[in-house]
XYZ file of C-alpha atoms in Angstrom:
576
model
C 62.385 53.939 131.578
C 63.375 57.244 132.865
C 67.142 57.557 132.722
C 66.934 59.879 135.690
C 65.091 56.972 137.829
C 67.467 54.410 136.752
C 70.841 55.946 137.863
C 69.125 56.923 140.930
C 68.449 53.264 141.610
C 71.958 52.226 140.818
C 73.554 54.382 143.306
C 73.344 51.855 146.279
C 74.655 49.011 144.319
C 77.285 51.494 143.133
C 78.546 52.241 146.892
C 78.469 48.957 147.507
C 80.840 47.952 144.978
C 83.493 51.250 145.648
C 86.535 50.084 147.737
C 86.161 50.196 151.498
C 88.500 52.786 152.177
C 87.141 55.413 149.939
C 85.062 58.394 151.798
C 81.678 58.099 151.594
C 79.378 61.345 150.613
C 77.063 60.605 153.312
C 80.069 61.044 155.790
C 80.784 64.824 154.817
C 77.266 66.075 154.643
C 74.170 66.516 156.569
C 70.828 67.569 156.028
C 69.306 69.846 158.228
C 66.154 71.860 158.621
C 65.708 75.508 158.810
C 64.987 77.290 161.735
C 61.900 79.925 161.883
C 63.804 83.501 161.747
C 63.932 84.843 165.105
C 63.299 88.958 165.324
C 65.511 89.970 168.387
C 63.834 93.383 168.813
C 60.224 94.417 167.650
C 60.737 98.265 167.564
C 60.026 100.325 165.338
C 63.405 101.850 165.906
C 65.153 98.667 165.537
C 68.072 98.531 163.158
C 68.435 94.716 162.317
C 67.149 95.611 159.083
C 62.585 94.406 159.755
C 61.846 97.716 161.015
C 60.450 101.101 159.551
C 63.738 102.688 160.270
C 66.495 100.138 159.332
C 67.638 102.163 156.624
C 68.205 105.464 159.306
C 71.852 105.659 160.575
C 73.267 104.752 163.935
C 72.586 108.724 165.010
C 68.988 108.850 164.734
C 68.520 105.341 166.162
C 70.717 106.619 169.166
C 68.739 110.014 169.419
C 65.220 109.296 168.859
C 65.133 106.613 170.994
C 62.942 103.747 171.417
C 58.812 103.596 170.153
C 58.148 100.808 172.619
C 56.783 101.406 176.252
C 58.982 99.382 178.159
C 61.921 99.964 176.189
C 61.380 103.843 177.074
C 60.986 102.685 180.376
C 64.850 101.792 180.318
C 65.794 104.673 178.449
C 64.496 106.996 181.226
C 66.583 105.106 183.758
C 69.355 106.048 182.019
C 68.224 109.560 181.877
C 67.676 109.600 185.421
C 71.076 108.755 186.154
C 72.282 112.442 184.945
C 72.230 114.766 187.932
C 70.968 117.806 185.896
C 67.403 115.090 184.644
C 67.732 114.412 188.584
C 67.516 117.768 190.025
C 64.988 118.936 187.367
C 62.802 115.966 188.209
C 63.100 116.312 192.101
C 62.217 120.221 191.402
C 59.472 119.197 189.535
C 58.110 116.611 192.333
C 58.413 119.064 195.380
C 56.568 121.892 193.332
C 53.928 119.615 192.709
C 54.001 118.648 196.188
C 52.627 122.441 197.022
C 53.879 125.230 199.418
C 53.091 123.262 202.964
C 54.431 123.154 206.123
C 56.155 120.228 207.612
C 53.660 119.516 210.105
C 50.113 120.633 207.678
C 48.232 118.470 206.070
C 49.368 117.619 202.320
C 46.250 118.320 200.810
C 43.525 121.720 200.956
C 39.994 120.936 201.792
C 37.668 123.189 199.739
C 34.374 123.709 200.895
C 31.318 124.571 198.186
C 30.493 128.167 197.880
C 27.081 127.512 197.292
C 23.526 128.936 199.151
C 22.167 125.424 198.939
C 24.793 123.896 201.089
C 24.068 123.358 204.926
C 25.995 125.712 206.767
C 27.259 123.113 209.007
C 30.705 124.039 210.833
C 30.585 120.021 211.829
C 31.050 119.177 208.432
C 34.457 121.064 207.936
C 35.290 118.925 211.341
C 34.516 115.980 210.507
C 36.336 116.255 206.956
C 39.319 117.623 208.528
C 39.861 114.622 210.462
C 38.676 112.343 207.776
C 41.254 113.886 205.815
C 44.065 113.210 208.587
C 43.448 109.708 209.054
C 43.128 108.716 205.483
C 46.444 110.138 205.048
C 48.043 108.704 207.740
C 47.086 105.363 206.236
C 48.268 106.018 202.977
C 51.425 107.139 204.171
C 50.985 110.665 201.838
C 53.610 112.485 203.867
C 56.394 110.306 202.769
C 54.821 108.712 199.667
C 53.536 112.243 198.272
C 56.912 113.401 196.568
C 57.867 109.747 195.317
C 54.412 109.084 194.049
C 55.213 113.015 191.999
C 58.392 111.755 190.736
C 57.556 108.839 189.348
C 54.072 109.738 187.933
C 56.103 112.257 185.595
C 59.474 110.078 185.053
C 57.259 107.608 183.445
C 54.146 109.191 182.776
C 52.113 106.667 184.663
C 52.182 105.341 188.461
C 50.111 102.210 189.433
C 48.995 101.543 193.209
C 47.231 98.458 193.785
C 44.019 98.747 196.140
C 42.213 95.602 198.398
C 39.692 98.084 199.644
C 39.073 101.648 200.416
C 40.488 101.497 203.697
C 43.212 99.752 203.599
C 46.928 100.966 202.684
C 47.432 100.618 198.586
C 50.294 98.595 197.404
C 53.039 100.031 195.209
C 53.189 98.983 191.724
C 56.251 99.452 189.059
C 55.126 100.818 185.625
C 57.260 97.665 184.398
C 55.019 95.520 185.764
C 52.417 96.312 183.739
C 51.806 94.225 180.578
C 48.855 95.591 178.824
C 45.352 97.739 179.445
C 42.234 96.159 178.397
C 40.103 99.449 176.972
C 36.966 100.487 175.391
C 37.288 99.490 171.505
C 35.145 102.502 170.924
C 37.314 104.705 173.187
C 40.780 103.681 173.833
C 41.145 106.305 176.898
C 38.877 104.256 178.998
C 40.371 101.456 180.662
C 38.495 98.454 181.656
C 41.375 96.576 183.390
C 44.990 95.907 183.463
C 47.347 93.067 182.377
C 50.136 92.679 185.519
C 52.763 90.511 185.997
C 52.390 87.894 188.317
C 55.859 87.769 189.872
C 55.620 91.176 191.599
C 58.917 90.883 193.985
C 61.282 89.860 190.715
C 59.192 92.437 188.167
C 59.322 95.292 190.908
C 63.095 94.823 191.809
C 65.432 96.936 192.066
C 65.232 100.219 189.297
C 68.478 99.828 188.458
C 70.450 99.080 184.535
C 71.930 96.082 186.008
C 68.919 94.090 187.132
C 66.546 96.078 184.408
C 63.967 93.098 183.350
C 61.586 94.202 180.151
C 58.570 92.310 180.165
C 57.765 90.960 176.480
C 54.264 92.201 174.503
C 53.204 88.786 174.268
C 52.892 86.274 177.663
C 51.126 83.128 178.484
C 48.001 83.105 180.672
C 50.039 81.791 183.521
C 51.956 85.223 183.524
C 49.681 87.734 184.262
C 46.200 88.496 186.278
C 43.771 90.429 184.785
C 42.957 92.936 187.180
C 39.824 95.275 187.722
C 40.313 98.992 186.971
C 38.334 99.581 189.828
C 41.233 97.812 191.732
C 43.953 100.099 190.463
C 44.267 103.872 191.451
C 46.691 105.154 188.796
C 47.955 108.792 188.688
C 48.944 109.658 184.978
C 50.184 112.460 182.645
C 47.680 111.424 180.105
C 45.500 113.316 177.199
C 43.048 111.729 175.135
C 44.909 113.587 172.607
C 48.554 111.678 172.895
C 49.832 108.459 170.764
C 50.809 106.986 174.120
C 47.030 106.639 175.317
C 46.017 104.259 177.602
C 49.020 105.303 179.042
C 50.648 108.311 180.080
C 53.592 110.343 178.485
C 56.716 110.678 180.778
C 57.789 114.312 180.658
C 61.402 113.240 179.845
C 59.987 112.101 176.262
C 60.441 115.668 174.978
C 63.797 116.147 176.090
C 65.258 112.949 175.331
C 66.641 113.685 171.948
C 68.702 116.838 173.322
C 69.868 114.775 176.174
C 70.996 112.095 173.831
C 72.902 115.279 172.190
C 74.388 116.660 175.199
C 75.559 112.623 176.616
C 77.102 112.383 173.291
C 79.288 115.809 173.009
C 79.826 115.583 177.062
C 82.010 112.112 175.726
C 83.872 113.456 172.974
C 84.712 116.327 175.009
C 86.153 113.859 177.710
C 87.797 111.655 175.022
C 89.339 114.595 173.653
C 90.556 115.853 176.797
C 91.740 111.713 177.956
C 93.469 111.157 174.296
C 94.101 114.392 172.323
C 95.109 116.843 175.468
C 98.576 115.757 177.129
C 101.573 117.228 175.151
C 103.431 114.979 172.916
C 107.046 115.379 171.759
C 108.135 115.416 168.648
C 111.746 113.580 168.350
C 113.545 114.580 165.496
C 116.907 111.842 165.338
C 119.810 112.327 162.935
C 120.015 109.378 160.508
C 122.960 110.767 158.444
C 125.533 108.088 157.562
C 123.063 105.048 157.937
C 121.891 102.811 155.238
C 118.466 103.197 154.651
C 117.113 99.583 155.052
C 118.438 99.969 158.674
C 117.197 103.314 159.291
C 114.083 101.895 160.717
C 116.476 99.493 163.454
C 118.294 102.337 164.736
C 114.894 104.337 165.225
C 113.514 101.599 167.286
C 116.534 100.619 168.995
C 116.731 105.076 170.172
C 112.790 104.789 171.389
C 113.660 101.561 173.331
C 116.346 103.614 175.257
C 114.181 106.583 175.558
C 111.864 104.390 177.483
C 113.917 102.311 179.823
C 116.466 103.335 182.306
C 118.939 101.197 183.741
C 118.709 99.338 187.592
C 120.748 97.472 189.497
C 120.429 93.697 189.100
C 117.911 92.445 192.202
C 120.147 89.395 192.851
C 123.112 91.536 194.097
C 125.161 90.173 191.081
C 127.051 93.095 190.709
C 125.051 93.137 187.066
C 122.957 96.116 185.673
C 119.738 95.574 184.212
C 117.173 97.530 181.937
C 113.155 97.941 183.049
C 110.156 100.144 181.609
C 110.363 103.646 182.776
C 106.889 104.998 182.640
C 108.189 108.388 183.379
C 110.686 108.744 180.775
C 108.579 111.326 179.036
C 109.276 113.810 182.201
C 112.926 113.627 182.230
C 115.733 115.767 180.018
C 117.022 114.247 177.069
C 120.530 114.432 175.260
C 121.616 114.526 172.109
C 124.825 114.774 170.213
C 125.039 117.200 167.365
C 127.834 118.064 165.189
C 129.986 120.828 164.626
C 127.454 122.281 162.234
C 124.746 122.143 164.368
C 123.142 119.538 163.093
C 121.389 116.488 164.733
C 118.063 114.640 166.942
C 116.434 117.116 168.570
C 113.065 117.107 170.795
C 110.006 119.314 169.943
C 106.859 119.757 172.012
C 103.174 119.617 170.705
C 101.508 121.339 172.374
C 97.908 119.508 173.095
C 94.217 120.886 172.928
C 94.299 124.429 172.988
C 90.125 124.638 173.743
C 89.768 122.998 176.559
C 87.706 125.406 178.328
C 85.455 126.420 175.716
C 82.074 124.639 176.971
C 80.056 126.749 175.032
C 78.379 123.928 172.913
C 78.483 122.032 176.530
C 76.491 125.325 178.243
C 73.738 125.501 174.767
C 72.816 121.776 174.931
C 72.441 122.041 178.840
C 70.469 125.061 178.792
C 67.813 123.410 176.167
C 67.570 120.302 178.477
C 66.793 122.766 181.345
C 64.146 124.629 178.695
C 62.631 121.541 177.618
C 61.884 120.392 181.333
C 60.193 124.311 181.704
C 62.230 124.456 185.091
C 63.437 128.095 185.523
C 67.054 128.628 185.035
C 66.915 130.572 188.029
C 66.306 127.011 189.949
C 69.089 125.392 188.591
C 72.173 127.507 187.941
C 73.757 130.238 190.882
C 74.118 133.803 190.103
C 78.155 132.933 189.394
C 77.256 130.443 187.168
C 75.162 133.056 184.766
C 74.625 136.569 186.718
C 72.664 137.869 183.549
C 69.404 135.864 184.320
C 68.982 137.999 187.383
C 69.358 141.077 186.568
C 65.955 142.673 185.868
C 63.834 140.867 188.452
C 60.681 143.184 187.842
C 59.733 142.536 184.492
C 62.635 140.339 183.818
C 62.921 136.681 182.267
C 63.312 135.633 186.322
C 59.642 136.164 186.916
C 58.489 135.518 183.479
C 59.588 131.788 183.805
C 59.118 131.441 187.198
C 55.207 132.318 186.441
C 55.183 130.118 183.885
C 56.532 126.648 186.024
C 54.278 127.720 188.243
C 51.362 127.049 185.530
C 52.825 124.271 184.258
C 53.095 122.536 187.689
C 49.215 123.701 188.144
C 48.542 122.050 185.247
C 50.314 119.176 186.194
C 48.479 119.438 190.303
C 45.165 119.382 188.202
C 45.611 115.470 186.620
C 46.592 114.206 190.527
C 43.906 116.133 192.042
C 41.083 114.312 190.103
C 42.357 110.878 191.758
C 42.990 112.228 195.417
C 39.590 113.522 195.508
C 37.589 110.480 193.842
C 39.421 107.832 196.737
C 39.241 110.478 199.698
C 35.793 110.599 198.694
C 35.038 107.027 198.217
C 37.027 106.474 201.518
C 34.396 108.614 203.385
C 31.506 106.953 201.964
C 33.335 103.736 203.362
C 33.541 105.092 206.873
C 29.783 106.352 207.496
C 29.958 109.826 206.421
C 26.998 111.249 205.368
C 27.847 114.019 202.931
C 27.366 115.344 200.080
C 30.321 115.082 197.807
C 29.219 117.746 195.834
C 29.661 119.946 199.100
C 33.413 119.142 199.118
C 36.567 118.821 197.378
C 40.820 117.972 197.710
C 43.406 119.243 195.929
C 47.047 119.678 196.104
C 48.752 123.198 197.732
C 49.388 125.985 194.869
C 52.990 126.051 194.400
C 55.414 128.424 195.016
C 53.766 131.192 192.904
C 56.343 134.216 191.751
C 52.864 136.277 190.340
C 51.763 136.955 193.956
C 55.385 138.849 194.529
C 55.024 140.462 191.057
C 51.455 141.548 191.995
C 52.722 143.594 194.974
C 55.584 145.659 193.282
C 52.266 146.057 190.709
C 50.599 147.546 193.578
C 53.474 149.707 195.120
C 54.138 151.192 191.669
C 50.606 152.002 191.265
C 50.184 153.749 194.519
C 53.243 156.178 193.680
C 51.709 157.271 190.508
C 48.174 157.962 192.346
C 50.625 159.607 194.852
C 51.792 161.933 192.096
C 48.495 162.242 190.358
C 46.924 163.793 193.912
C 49.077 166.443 194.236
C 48.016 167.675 190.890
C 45.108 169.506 191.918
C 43.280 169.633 188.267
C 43.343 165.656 188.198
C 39.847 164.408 189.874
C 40.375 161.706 192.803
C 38.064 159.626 191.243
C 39.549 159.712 187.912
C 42.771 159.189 189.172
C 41.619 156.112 190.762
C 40.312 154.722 187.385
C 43.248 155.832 185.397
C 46.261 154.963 187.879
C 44.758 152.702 189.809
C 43.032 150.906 187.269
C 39.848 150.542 189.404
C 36.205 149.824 188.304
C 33.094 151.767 189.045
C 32.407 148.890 190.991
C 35.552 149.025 192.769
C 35.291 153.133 193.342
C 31.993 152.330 194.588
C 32.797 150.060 197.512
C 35.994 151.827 198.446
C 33.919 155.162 198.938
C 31.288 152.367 201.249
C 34.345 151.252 203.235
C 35.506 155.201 203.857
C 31.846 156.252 205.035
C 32.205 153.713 207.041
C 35.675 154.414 208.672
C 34.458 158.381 208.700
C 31.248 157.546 210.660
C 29.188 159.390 207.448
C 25.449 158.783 207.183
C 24.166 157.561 204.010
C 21.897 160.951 203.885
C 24.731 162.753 204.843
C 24.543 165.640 201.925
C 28.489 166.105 202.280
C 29.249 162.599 202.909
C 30.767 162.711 199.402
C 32.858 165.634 200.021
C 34.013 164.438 203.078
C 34.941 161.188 201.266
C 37.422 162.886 198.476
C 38.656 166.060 200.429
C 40.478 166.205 203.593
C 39.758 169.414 204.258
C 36.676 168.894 204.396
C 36.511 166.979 207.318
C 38.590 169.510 209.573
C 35.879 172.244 208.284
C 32.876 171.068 208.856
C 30.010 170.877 207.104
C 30.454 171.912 203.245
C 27.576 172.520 200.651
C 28.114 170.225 197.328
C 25.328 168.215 197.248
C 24.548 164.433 198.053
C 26.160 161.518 197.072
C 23.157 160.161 195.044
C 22.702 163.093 193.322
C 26.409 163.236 191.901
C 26.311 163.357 188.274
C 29.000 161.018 186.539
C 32.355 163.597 185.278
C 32.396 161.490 182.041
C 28.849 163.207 180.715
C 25.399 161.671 179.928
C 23.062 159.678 182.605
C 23.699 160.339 186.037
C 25.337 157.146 188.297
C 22.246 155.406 190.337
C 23.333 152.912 193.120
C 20.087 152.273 193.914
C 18.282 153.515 197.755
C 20.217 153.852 200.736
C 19.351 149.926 201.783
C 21.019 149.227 198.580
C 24.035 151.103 198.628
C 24.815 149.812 202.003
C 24.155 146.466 200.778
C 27.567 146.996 198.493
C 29.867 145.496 200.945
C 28.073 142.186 201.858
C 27.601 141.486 197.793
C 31.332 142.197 197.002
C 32.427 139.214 199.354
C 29.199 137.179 197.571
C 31.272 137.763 194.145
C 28.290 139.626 192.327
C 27.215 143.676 193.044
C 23.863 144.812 193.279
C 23.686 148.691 192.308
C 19.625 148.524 192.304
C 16.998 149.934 190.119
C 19.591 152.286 187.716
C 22.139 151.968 185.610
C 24.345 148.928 185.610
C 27.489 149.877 188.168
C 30.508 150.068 185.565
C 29.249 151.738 183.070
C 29.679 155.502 182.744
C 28.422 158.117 179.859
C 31.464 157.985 178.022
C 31.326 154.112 177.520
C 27.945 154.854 176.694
């Protein structure tokens, strides 16, 4: 038999026969079972030693932030409650809200420039006040800049719809579990996973009643709801990672903010810890033993730090208490005859307290990273140099530049405004085309228009200059300092036979045009104005018959320039 198997079988008989009061094994030990390992955060970011990054130090997990959605979704709270990441985002929202009036309409009704379309002033009515009472019910005059803010804090904004008539229902971002897409195309959405519990989900925004919704939830959690069902406005590319969902535009700057939070604390810690004075006492320890050097030391700073009172009880006693403000009163000290003895020395405390330069470089790059103009943000004390070329300066440059990048920005939202407005005229018994029409959102504030106009007013003083140079033709002068077209020379001189009352056969009419003096004397021999041969050489300049050349104005407005049976209007005989 198995030796193995045989003291096993003699242990119970064993036990039995031990004395009574000797411990048992089975009292000191217990078995248990294993748990399953529990993973407290699935990120990839994670630093509990599962993820991609565990071997990454605390500064790049506390820079780069989070990979999850809803996790982000926290992490731009906490960016929102900077008030630089708050004023860029509320600039951001009320470009994007457009250039209106309090009391106009927040969107632009476009009408279809095209010679198919009824022309059919009753259909620019009836929009018009379509267009009014749809956003009346949706509430778009107080819901326009929130709806903005959101859209690009978190990259996505959900409204939930019952019908096209009917006001839509706010929904949180963090209420949204999952998308259910296209396998073949992960950019189209066939429906959404939302929370059931909307009140508790939706909440308040806040760090302090924050709730992140896990990845993975029962069926009793969620409804799966219709895309059709949802109008979402999103900052979304079929390009980014983040697709189905959109990318917050605080994703880009999170790193340097993360940068700037942590130096704006050490600054502040430094200042709190390292900045106050400290003094330096120097006591006199001549004549003591050494082993009670470190008594009398203590017994000095416990005297430094009290003062005495009278006793409270009126005992006639005196009693000793914690002065706080010991370090603010004088201090005396016996030295001997030599000289020699404690003194008090004062360290001084941080001596670069106001040099914020670091401070100043990390805000700036927030500011840069957001594309909001400097201009918007800081006064001209705070940095005059940013405004001191304001014609071809870095003021317009970036000014133009937000302006694109809110247009760009416009251009995402105005796909969805359009598609319900449209779908809510359908609903109320408008018959029109909806190729006929379109929404959008009002151009913001754009700084090109203002740059345009000093264009303009420094090109009229050079033609200015170039006409009293009597060698330098009018025409040319238009082309060169003016930079003007052939077409553009060709309608102007339309306009001033116009304004002069010239006949098209008029053979001066083109003298007239270019030469004041012409007009006071009268009639002048030169020729007509078809037959003037182009001052650049080669084939003369044919606009065509006299139906045709008066037919220049009314195709400018159409966009395209008819200049008849000759030469195409443009070209001259030195470009040929």
């Amino acid at each position: 038999m198995d030796k193995s198997k045989l003291l096993l079988e003699d242990v119970p008989e064993q036990l039995d026969n031990n004395d009574i009061n000797r411990p048992k094994w089975s009292g000191f030990f217990k078995v248990v079972q294993p748990l399953t390992q529990t993973q407290l955060q699935t990120d990839s970011q994670s630093i509990d030693g599962s993820s991609l990054y565990s071997n990454s130090s605390w500064y790049q997990f506390v820079t780069y932030g989070s990979a999850a959605r809803l996790n982000r979704y926290k992490e731009y709270d906490l960016m929102d409650s900077d008030c630089d990441i708050t004023r860029s985002l509320d600039i951001i929202a009320e470009e994007m809200c457009g250039n209106i009036g309090k009391n106009d309409l927040p969107f632009v009704l476009d009408m279809a420039n095209d010679s198919q379309m009824p022309k059919n002033s009753h259909y620019v009515v009836a929009l018009t006040a379509a267009l009014k009472r749809w956003c009346e019910i949706q509430s778009f005059s107080t819901r326009m800049f929130p709806t903005n803010r959101k859209t690009i804090k978190y990259g996505d904004t959900f409204y939930l719809k019952k019908n096209n008539l009917e006001k839509w229902i706010p929904l949180s971002p963090k209420q949204i579990i999952g998308a259910v897409v296209n396998k073949d195309d992960v950019t189209e959405v066939l429906g959404w996973q939302i929370h059931k519990n909307l009140l508790q989900a939706h909440g308040s925004e806040t760090i302090g009643n924050y709730q992140i919704v896990g990845a993975e939830q029962n069926d009793a959690d969620y409804d799966l709801v219709n895309a059709d069902e949802i109008v979402r406005f999103s900052i979304n590319t079929e390009l980014a990672d983040t697709a189905p969902f959109g990318e917050s535009v605080l994703q880009s700057v999170y790193r340097t903010f993360r940068q700037k939070q942590l130096l704006e604390d050490a600054i502040l810690i430094y200042r709190l810890a390292r900045a106050p004075e400290r003094l330096l006492f120097r006591i006199d320890t001549r004549g003591i033993q050494p082993h009670n050097v470190h008594r009398f030391l203590d017994k000095v700073k416990n005297d430094m730090n009290q003062k005495m009172i009278p006793s409270p009880n009126a005992s006639g006693g005196i009693e000793s208490t914690y002065n706080p403000s010991s370090m603010m009163e004088n201090f005396y000290f016996p030295v001997g005859e030599d000289g020699k003895g404690s003194s008090v020395e004062v360290l001084q405390g941080g001596m670069n307290l106001g040099e914020l330069q670091d401070l100043e470089y990390f805000e700036d790059k927030v500011f840069r990273g957001m594309r909001v103009p400097l201009s918007y943000i800081k006064t001209k004390a705070d940095n005059p140099a940013i405004f001191n070329d304001g014609k071809i300066g870095l003021a317009y440059i970036e000014e133009t530049r937000f302006s694109q990048y809110i247009e760009r920005l416009q251009a995402d939202q105005d796909k969805v405004y359009d598609t319900e407005f449209k779908k809510f005229v359908a609903e109320i018994g408008l018959n029109i085309d909806p190729s006929y029409y379109s929404i959008k959102l009002p151009s913001p504030t754009n700084f090109s228009t203002y740059r345009e106009l000093e264009l303009n007013v420094e090109l009229l003083n050079a033609i200015s200059s170039a006409d009293s140079i009597r060698s330098i033709s009018k025409r040319y002068a238009m082309k060169k300092y003016l930079n003007w077209n052939e077409a553009e020379i060709a309608i102007n001189e339309q306009w001033k036979r116009q304004e002069l009352g010239l006949k098209s056969n008029d053979p001066t009419a083109f003298r007239k045009i270019y030469d004041d003096t012409a007009q006071e004397d009268g009639d002048i021999g030169g020729g007509s104005f078809r037959d003037l041969d182009s001052s650049f050489g080669g084939n003369e300049l044919d606009l065509g018959d006299t139906d045709e050349q008066d037919n220049i104005l009314n195709s400018n407005d159409k966009g395209t320039l008819n200049a008849g049976s000759g030469d195409q209007l443009g070209s001259s005989g030195a470009e040929k």
